[in-house]
Tab-separated table of C-alpha atoms and ligand atoms in Angstrom:
chain	number	residue	atom	x	y	z
A	1	MET	CA	123.163	118.919	125.537
A	2	ALA	CA	122.476	118.459	121.745
A	3	LEU	CA	121.103	115.225	120.345
A	4	ILE	CA	124.005	114.110	118.104
A	5	ASP	CA	124.235	110.516	116.974
A	6	SER	CA	127.295	108.438	116.203
A	7	PHE	CA	127.237	109.563	112.603
A	8	GLU	CA	127.360	113.262	113.622
A	9	ARG	CA	123.754	113.883	112.760
A	10	LEU	CA	122.066	116.537	114.873
A	11	HIS	CA	118.439	115.780	115.836
A	12	ASP	CA	116.154	118.729	116.226
A	13	ASN	CA	112.917	117.350	114.804
A	14	LEU	CA	110.378	115.321	116.743
A	15	ARG	CA	107.351	113.640	115.088
A	16	ILE	CA	104.603	112.979	117.499
A	17	SER	CA	101.848	110.483	116.791
A	18	VAL	CA	98.667	111.176	118.736
A	19	THR	CA	96.592	108.143	117.697
A	20	ASP	CA	96.797	104.882	115.654
A	21	ARG	CA	93.213	105.348	114.549
A	22	CYS	CA	92.101	106.616	111.193
A	23	ASN	CA	88.823	107.491	109.424
A	24	ILE	CA	89.980	106.128	106.022
A	25	ARG	CA	91.826	103.068	104.931
A	26	CYS	CA	94.622	103.782	102.444
A	27	PHE	CA	95.746	100.453	101.017
A	28	TYR	CA	99.451	101.296	101.399
A	29	CYS	CA	99.093	101.949	105.111
A	30	MET	CA	96.107	100.121	106.727
A	31	PRO	CA	94.452	96.757	106.296
A	32	GLU	CA	90.915	96.731	104.911
A	33	GLY	CA	89.405	94.525	107.608
A	34	PRO	CA	89.048	95.000	111.357
A	35	ILE	CA	92.046	96.527	113.125
A	36	PRO	CA	92.970	95.951	116.780
A	37	PHE	CA	93.410	99.597	117.699
A	38	LEU	CA	95.090	100.674	120.990
A	39	GLU	CA	92.837	101.137	123.995
A	40	ARG	CA	92.375	104.708	125.231
A	41	GLU	CA	94.454	104.163	128.355
A	42	GLU	CA	97.411	102.885	126.277
A	43	ILE	CA	97.633	106.198	124.453
A	44	LEU	CA	99.612	109.058	125.958
A	45	SER	CA	97.560	111.917	127.319
A	46	PHE	CA	98.114	115.456	126.190
A	47	GLU	CA	99.916	116.206	129.413
A	48	GLU	CA	102.258	113.230	128.797
A	49	ILE	CA	102.960	114.235	125.238
A	50	GLU	CA	103.638	117.834	126.262
A	51	ARG	CA	106.014	116.610	128.914
A	52	VAL	CA	108.036	114.473	126.569
A	53	ALA	CA	108.084	117.256	123.964
A	54	THR	CA	109.293	119.740	126.566
A	55	VAL	CA	112.151	117.429	127.623
A	56	ALA	CA	113.036	116.882	124.000
A	57	VAL	CA	113.051	120.636	123.398
A	58	SER	CA	115.403	121.063	126.397
A	59	LEU	CA	117.793	118.746	124.488
A	60	GLY	CA	117.674	120.796	121.303
A	61	VAL	CA	114.578	119.764	119.408
A	62	ARG	CA	113.134	122.817	117.647
A	63	LYS	CA	110.565	121.379	115.211
A	64	LEU	CA	107.510	119.379	116.129
A	65	ARG	CA	105.097	117.569	113.746
A	66	ILE	CA	101.847	116.054	114.859
A	67	THR	CA	100.768	112.960	113.004
A	68	GLY	CA	99.055	109.614	113.365
A	69	GLY	CA	96.960	107.538	112.361
A	70	GLU	CA	94.746	110.500	111.554
A	71	PRO	CA	95.535	113.190	114.154
A	72	LEU	CA	92.185	115.010	113.685
A	73	VAL	CA	90.258	112.018	115.005
A	74	ARG	CA	91.914	112.558	118.401
A	75	LYS	CA	89.471	114.490	120.550
A	76	ASP	CA	90.335	118.119	121.199
A	77	LEU	CA	93.489	118.106	119.064
A	78	PRO	CA	93.595	121.938	118.869
A	79	VAL	CA	94.195	121.976	122.662
A	80	LEU	CA	97.410	119.910	122.221
A	81	VAL	CA	98.447	122.074	119.239
A	82	GLU	CA	98.155	125.143	121.402
A	83	ARG	CA	100.174	123.595	124.211
A	84	LEU	CA	102.960	122.482	121.883
A	85	CYS	CA	103.098	125.887	120.100
A	86	ARG	CA	103.642	127.482	123.479
A	87	ILE	CA	106.666	125.409	124.498
A	88	ASP	CA	109.550	127.722	124.870
A	89	GLY	CA	112.208	126.940	122.196
A	90	VAL	CA	109.860	125.404	119.608
A	91	ASN	CA	110.045	127.412	116.420
A	92	ASP	CA	107.985	125.201	114.123
A	93	VAL	CA	104.875	123.059	114.645
A	94	GLY	CA	103.266	121.283	111.738
A	95	LEU	CA	100.356	118.855	111.285
A	96	THR	CA	100.089	115.968	108.811
A	97	THR	CA	96.449	115.130	108.089
A	98	ASN	CA	94.342	113.280	105.552
A	99	GLY	CA	92.131	116.403	105.406
A	100	VAL	CA	88.800	114.587	105.983
A	101	LEU	CA	88.040	116.631	109.117
A	102	LEU	CA	90.015	119.665	108.143
A	103	ALA	CA	87.075	121.876	107.107
A	104	GLN	CA	85.646	121.268	110.605
A	105	PHE	CA	88.891	122.043	112.556
A	106	ALA	CA	90.892	124.437	110.416
A	107	GLU	CA	89.672	127.566	112.202
A	108	GLU	CA	90.368	126.123	115.725
A	109	LEU	CA	93.819	124.923	114.581
A	110	TRP	CA	94.639	128.387	113.265
A	111	ALA	CA	93.475	129.969	116.481
A	112	ALA	CA	95.655	127.435	118.389
A	113	GLY	CA	98.716	128.804	116.618
A	114	LEU	CA	99.192	126.271	113.867
A	115	ARG	CA	100.363	127.634	110.546
A	116	ARG	CA	101.726	124.597	108.592
A	117	LEU	CA	99.766	121.697	107.226
A	118	ASN	CA	100.658	118.741	105.128
A	119	VAL	CA	97.477	117.475	103.567
A	120	HIS	CA	97.516	113.951	102.188
A	121	LEU	CA	95.863	113.683	98.750
A	122	ASP	CA	96.918	111.217	96.095
A	123	THR	CA	94.468	111.962	93.355
A	124	LEU	CA	91.926	114.551	92.060
A	125	ASP	CA	89.688	111.759	90.758
A	126	ALA	CA	86.896	110.879	93.223
A	127	GLU	CA	86.691	107.327	92.069
A	128	ARG	CA	90.388	106.629	92.358
A	129	PHE	CA	90.346	108.331	95.749
A	130	THR	CA	87.823	105.686	96.877
A	131	ARG	CA	89.908	102.878	95.352
A	132	ILE	CA	92.949	104.033	97.225
A	133	THR	CA	91.363	104.928	100.576
A	134	ARG	CA	88.383	102.520	100.547
A	135	ARG	CA	86.294	105.503	101.659
A	136	ASP	CA	84.330	108.134	99.639
A	137	ASP	CA	85.547	111.253	101.400
A	138	PHE	CA	87.066	112.980	98.401
A	139	GLY	CA	84.675	115.990	98.652
A	140	ARG	CA	85.409	116.523	102.325
A	141	VAL	CA	89.177	116.594	101.747
A	142	MET	CA	88.789	119.158	98.929
A	143	ALA	CA	86.588	121.270	101.226
A	144	GLY	CA	89.205	121.006	103.993
A	145	LEU	CA	91.932	122.147	101.604
A	146	ASP	CA	89.774	125.084	100.458
A	147	ARG	CA	89.160	126.162	104.061
A	148	ALA	CA	92.819	125.872	105.075
A	149	LEU	CA	93.976	127.953	102.043
A	150	GLU	CA	91.282	130.500	102.736
A	151	LEU	CA	92.597	130.900	106.284
A	152	GLY	CA	96.094	131.383	105.042
A	153	PHE	CA	97.824	128.132	106.105
A	154	ASP	CA	101.090	127.217	104.501
A	155	VAL	CA	99.873	123.987	102.854
A	156	LYS	CA	101.779	121.180	101.127
A	157	ILE	CA	100.072	118.159	99.632
A	158	ASN	CA	101.515	114.684	100.271
A	159	ALA	CA	100.815	112.254	97.406
A	160	VAL	CA	101.913	108.693	97.762
A	161	ALA	CA	103.130	107.405	94.442
A	162	ALA	CA	102.321	103.717	93.716
A	163	ALA	CA	103.159	102.276	90.254
A	164	ASN	CA	100.398	101.068	87.916
A	165	LEU	CA	97.932	103.176	89.805
A	166	CYS	CA	98.947	106.766	90.440
A	167	GLU	CA	100.454	107.574	86.991
A	168	PRO	CA	97.265	109.408	85.843
A	169	ASP	CA	97.363	111.574	88.955
A	170	VAL	CA	100.886	112.953	88.583
A	171	VAL	CA	100.266	115.718	86.143
A	172	PRO	CA	96.765	116.832	87.344
A	173	LEU	CA	98.099	117.175	90.925
A	174	ALA	CA	101.028	119.344	89.718
A	175	LEU	CA	98.702	121.467	87.687
A	176	PHE	CA	96.365	121.843	90.698
A	177	GLY	CA	99.349	122.804	92.797
A	178	ARG	CA	100.448	125.408	90.261
A	179	GLU	CA	96.926	126.868	90.197
A	180	ARG	CA	96.429	126.955	94.004
A	181	GLY	CA	99.971	127.916	95.064
A	182	VAL	CA	100.447	124.660	96.899
A	183	GLU	CA	103.586	122.412	96.642
A	184	ILE	CA	102.874	118.835	95.719
A	185	ARG	CA	105.186	116.321	97.342
A	186	TYR	CA	105.325	112.935	95.690
A	187	ILE	CA	106.293	110.195	98.184
A	188	GLU	CA	107.644	106.945	96.865
A	189	PHE	CA	105.530	104.058	98.250
A	190	MET	CA	107.454	102.645	101.121
A	191	PRO	CA	107.441	99.081	102.681
A	192	LEU	CA	105.296	100.095	105.622
A	193	ASP	CA	101.874	98.881	104.656
A	194	ALA	CA	99.944	96.605	106.961
A	195	GLN	CA	99.097	94.038	104.407
A	196	GLY	CA	102.594	93.318	103.118
A	197	LEU	CA	101.729	94.468	99.605
A	198	TRP	CA	104.895	96.400	98.981
A	199	LYS	CA	107.278	95.377	96.227
A	200	LYS	CA	109.924	97.430	94.534
A	201	SER	CA	107.945	97.150	91.300
A	202	LYS	CA	104.998	98.895	92.943
A	203	VAL	CA	106.896	102.066	93.580
A	204	LEU	CA	106.361	104.922	91.193
A	205	LEU	CA	109.869	106.326	91.209
A	206	GLN	CA	110.931	109.956	91.231
A	207	ASP	CA	112.662	109.697	87.856
A	208	SER	CA	109.439	108.520	86.173
A	209	ILE	CA	107.385	111.254	87.798
A	210	MET	CA	109.914	113.889	86.768
A	211	GLU	CA	109.790	112.634	83.213
A	212	MET	CA	106.007	112.938	83.156
A	213	LEU	CA	106.059	116.422	84.549
A	214	ARG	CA	108.790	117.593	82.119
A	215	LYS	CA	106.988	116.194	79.189
A	216	GLU	CA	103.511	117.495	80.039
A	217	ILE	CA	104.246	120.745	81.928
A	218	GLY	CA	107.761	121.838	81.523
A	219	GLU	CA	111.322	121.781	82.654
A	220	LEU	CA	112.031	121.368	86.406
A	221	ILE	CA	114.853	123.233	88.089
A	222	GLU	CA	116.176	122.085	91.445
A	223	ILE	CA	115.840	124.762	94.090
A	224	PRO	CA	119.298	125.920	95.173
A	225	ASP	CA	120.447	126.008	98.811
A	226	GLN	CA	117.772	123.755	100.187
A	227	ASP	CA	117.924	122.625	103.816
A	228	PRO	CA	119.854	119.384	103.359
A	229	ARG	CA	118.125	117.869	106.274
A	230	ALA	CA	114.629	118.206	104.873
A	231	PRO	CA	113.289	114.935	103.520
A	232	ALA	CA	111.993	116.374	100.287
A	233	THR	CA	114.096	117.499	97.308
A	234	GLU	CA	112.293	120.524	95.836
A	235	TYR	CA	112.054	121.767	92.198
A	236	ARG	CA	110.342	124.694	90.607
A	237	PHE	CA	108.946	124.789	87.105
A	238	ALA	CA	111.055	126.761	84.671
A	239	ASP	CA	108.207	129.132	83.876
A	240	GLY	CA	108.244	130.223	87.486
A	241	VAL	CA	104.864	128.805	88.349
A	242	GLY	CA	104.701	126.270	91.148
A	243	ARG	CA	106.892	123.848	92.910
A	244	VAL	CA	107.017	120.122	93.410
A	245	GLY	CA	108.964	118.016	95.995
A	246	PHE	CA	109.977	114.423	96.126
A	247	ILE	CA	110.355	112.214	99.159
A	248	SER	CA	112.227	109.389	97.566
A	249	SER	CA	113.071	106.998	100.379
A	250	VAL	CA	113.374	104.104	97.922
A	251	SER	CA	115.313	105.524	94.980
A	252	ARG	CA	117.260	108.300	96.826
A	253	PRO	CA	117.435	107.601	100.561
A	254	PHE	CA	118.177	110.661	102.548
A	255	CYS	CA	119.273	108.875	105.726
A	256	MET	CA	122.640	110.644	105.975
A	257	ASN	CA	120.888	113.963	106.592
A	258	CYS	CA	118.209	112.556	108.967
A	259	ASN	CA	117.369	114.833	111.914
A	260	ARG	CA	114.209	113.081	113.024
A	261	LEU	CA	113.025	111.222	116.138
A	262	ARG	CA	109.506	109.803	116.609
A	263	LEU	CA	107.202	109.383	119.554
A	264	THR	CA	104.449	106.825	118.990
A	265	SER	CA	100.978	107.272	120.433
A	266	ASP	CA	101.651	104.491	122.898
A	267	GLY	CA	104.781	106.167	124.209
A	268	LYS	CA	107.689	104.576	122.389
A	269	MET	CA	110.634	106.531	121.119
A	270	ARG	CA	111.953	105.561	117.651
A	271	TYR	CA	114.991	106.734	115.752
A	272	CYS	CA	113.656	105.810	112.309
A	273	LEU	CA	110.428	104.929	110.483
A	274	PHE	CA	112.026	101.616	109.732
A	275	ALA	CA	113.514	100.896	113.164
A	276	ILE	CA	112.921	97.408	114.507
A	277	GLU	CA	113.507	98.412	118.095
A	278	GLU	CA	112.038	101.229	120.198
A	279	LEU	CA	112.369	102.534	123.748
A	280	ASP	CA	109.623	103.141	126.155
A	281	VAL	CA	108.786	106.447	127.849
A	282	LYS	CA	105.284	105.669	129.054
A	283	GLU	CA	106.437	103.590	132.012
A	284	ILE	CA	108.631	106.494	133.151
A	285	LEU	CA	105.802	108.923	132.739
A	286	ARG	CA	103.335	106.763	134.628
A	287	SER	CA	105.590	105.606	137.496
A	288	GLY	CA	106.557	109.052	138.636
A	289	GLY	CA	109.866	109.069	136.753
A	290	SER	CA	111.895	112.245	136.439
A	291	ASP	CA	112.598	114.476	133.435
A	292	ALA	CA	116.209	113.304	133.656
A	293	GLU	CA	115.054	109.740	133.060
A	294	LEU	CA	112.976	110.853	130.022
A	295	ALA	CA	115.984	112.773	128.739
A	296	GLU	CA	118.119	109.664	129.110
A	297	VAL	CA	115.658	107.595	126.981
A	298	ILE	CA	115.596	110.310	124.284
A	299	GLN	CA	119.405	110.446	124.284
A	300	GLU	CA	119.721	106.667	124.198
A	301	THR	CA	117.321	106.528	121.245
A	302	VAL	CA	119.658	108.936	119.378
A	303	ARG	CA	122.772	106.924	120.430
A	304	ARG	CA	121.251	103.779	118.980
A	305	LYS	CA	120.396	105.303	115.662
A	306	TRP	CA	121.677	103.278	112.742
A	307	ILE	CA	123.151	104.659	109.538
A	308	GLY	CA	120.137	104.046	107.271
A	309	HIS	CA	117.295	101.830	106.342
A	310	GLU	CA	118.678	99.800	103.384
A	311	ILE	CA	115.291	99.378	101.620
A	312	GLN	CA	117.247	98.748	98.446
A	313	SER	CA	119.412	95.964	99.896
A	314	GLN	CA	118.844	92.266	100.628
A	315	LYS	CA	119.431	93.070	104.312
A	316	PHE	CA	116.271	95.177	104.679
A	317	VAL	CA	113.814	93.969	107.273
A	318	ALA	CA	110.398	95.653	107.361
A	319	PRO	CA	109.502	97.024	110.774
A	320	PRO	CA	106.930	95.109	112.768
A	321	ARG	CA	104.587	98.130	112.960
A	322	PRO	CA	102.904	99.606	109.874
A	323	MET	CA	102.789	103.291	109.030
A	324	TYR	CA	99.552	104.143	110.795
A	325	SER	CA	100.766	102.720	114.094
A	326	ILE	CA	104.246	104.246	114.004
A	327	GLY	CA	103.139	107.722	112.901
A	328	GLY	CA	104.098	108.746	109.369
B	1	LIG	N1	96.702	110.252	108.371
B	1	LIG	C1	97.608	111.333	108.079
B	1	LIG	C2	97.936	111.370	106.615
B	1	LIG	O1	97.607	110.475	105.850
B	1	LIG	O2	98.540	112.384	106.213
B	1	LIG	C3	98.898	111.271	108.889
B	1	LIG	C4	99.512	109.985	109.100
B	1	LIG	S1	100.043	109.166	107.603
B	1	LIG	C5	100.707	107.668	108.164
B	1	LIG	C6	101.408	110.198	107.148
B	1	LIG	C7	101.879	110.093	105.738
B	1	LIG	O3	102.361	108.851	105.459
B	1	LIG	C8	100.792	110.427	104.700
B	1	LIG	O4	100.879	111.653	104.278
B	1	LIG	C9	100.995	109.351	103.612
B	1	LIG	O5	101.292	110.117	102.504
B	1	LIG	C10	102.255	108.642	104.056
B	1	LIG	N2	102.227	107.181	103.913
B	1	LIG	C11	101.407	106.262	104.429
B	1	LIG	N3	101.741	105.018	104.043
B	1	LIG	C12	102.780	105.156	103.254
B	1	LIG	C13	103.641	104.219	102.540
B	1	LIG	N4	103.375	102.879	102.633
B	1	LIG	N5	104.577	104.668	101.722
B	1	LIG	C14	104.855	106.056	101.684
B	1	LIG	N6	104.109	106.971	102.310
B	1	LIG	C15	103.126	106.526	103.085
B	2	LIG	FE1	94.998	106.934	107.486
B	2	LIG	FE2	97.092	108.500	106.829
B	2	LIG	FE3	97.296	105.846	106.875
B	2	LIG	FE4	95.830	106.919	104.947
B	2	LIG	S1	98.042	107.187	105.345
B	2	LIG	S2	95.258	105.147	106.242
B	2	LIG	S3	94.975	108.629	106.030
B	2	LIG	S4	96.913	107.086	108.635
């Protein structure tokens, strides 16, 4: 039975968060000070994650993405990757990572069957990297990217775009992407930070970024026939070299095409990054519940899905969990 919500949206994409922990502290996601992370036993085991994913696949999910927190800080992550890649019916498994541990794990991830990586990198300037992430791991991320490209991964770079900060990075990142054959995806800063810093004026909007790219590099042409359910709108440079994408949740919300569900590391199903409610699967998993009960929670999550997040409107309420604890 397909996962179709009351707005006729078909859900075939499950994002799985494997931890709320992270080895860096991006200001738009995590607080700088001490963080009350989840205890080990609160986090779903690989077996539990695999079970929920398998039930979701039996309901029509075809794409899985592993995220966090930082997924590579979870012990033995390649083991989970291999298990998820082996689920019958899954045709796409991706991993979103900050890249700090990528050089160390790239080979194992490749051997586990992973081919697609989204590496998070906002700047090519080591000093600004430290300002944004409050850690000095720029060199390690670059080494991780090199290793992943060497191995042949399909890599995209996620760059969060915050106003009055990231403007100097827009063009260098696009030039880097053109040189290395990697798509840069600019993500408008969303109200999901742990410190409540978000304001509309702090978002570097797609239109401003496109203007900078057109002026400094060249005309951008929207790629025709894109998958309308993908979160990014993609463009190619008119000279045929390189692509960029925009995930513009603030200026151009793409809710009407949403096909995504989320499983948090502590076993909650969510229908939206911005949802203010979630449904529990951990209790079912740990009390001997059946696959049918898990399926019912997944279906109910889809049934409850709202039309969209309304970031732009007065009605918007920020979710009680920040990005790192939901799973971006
Ligand atoms: N740690 C991994 C990483 O950074 O890629 C995976 C989890 S992280 C929460 C997933 C993505 O969320 C990152 O690629 C980052 O670009 C994005 N992100 C985090 N906080 C954000 C915010 N407030 N607004 C927009 N994007 C954000
Ligand atoms: Fe960590 Fe990713 Fe959040 Fe940055 S965006 S703090 S890398 S979880």
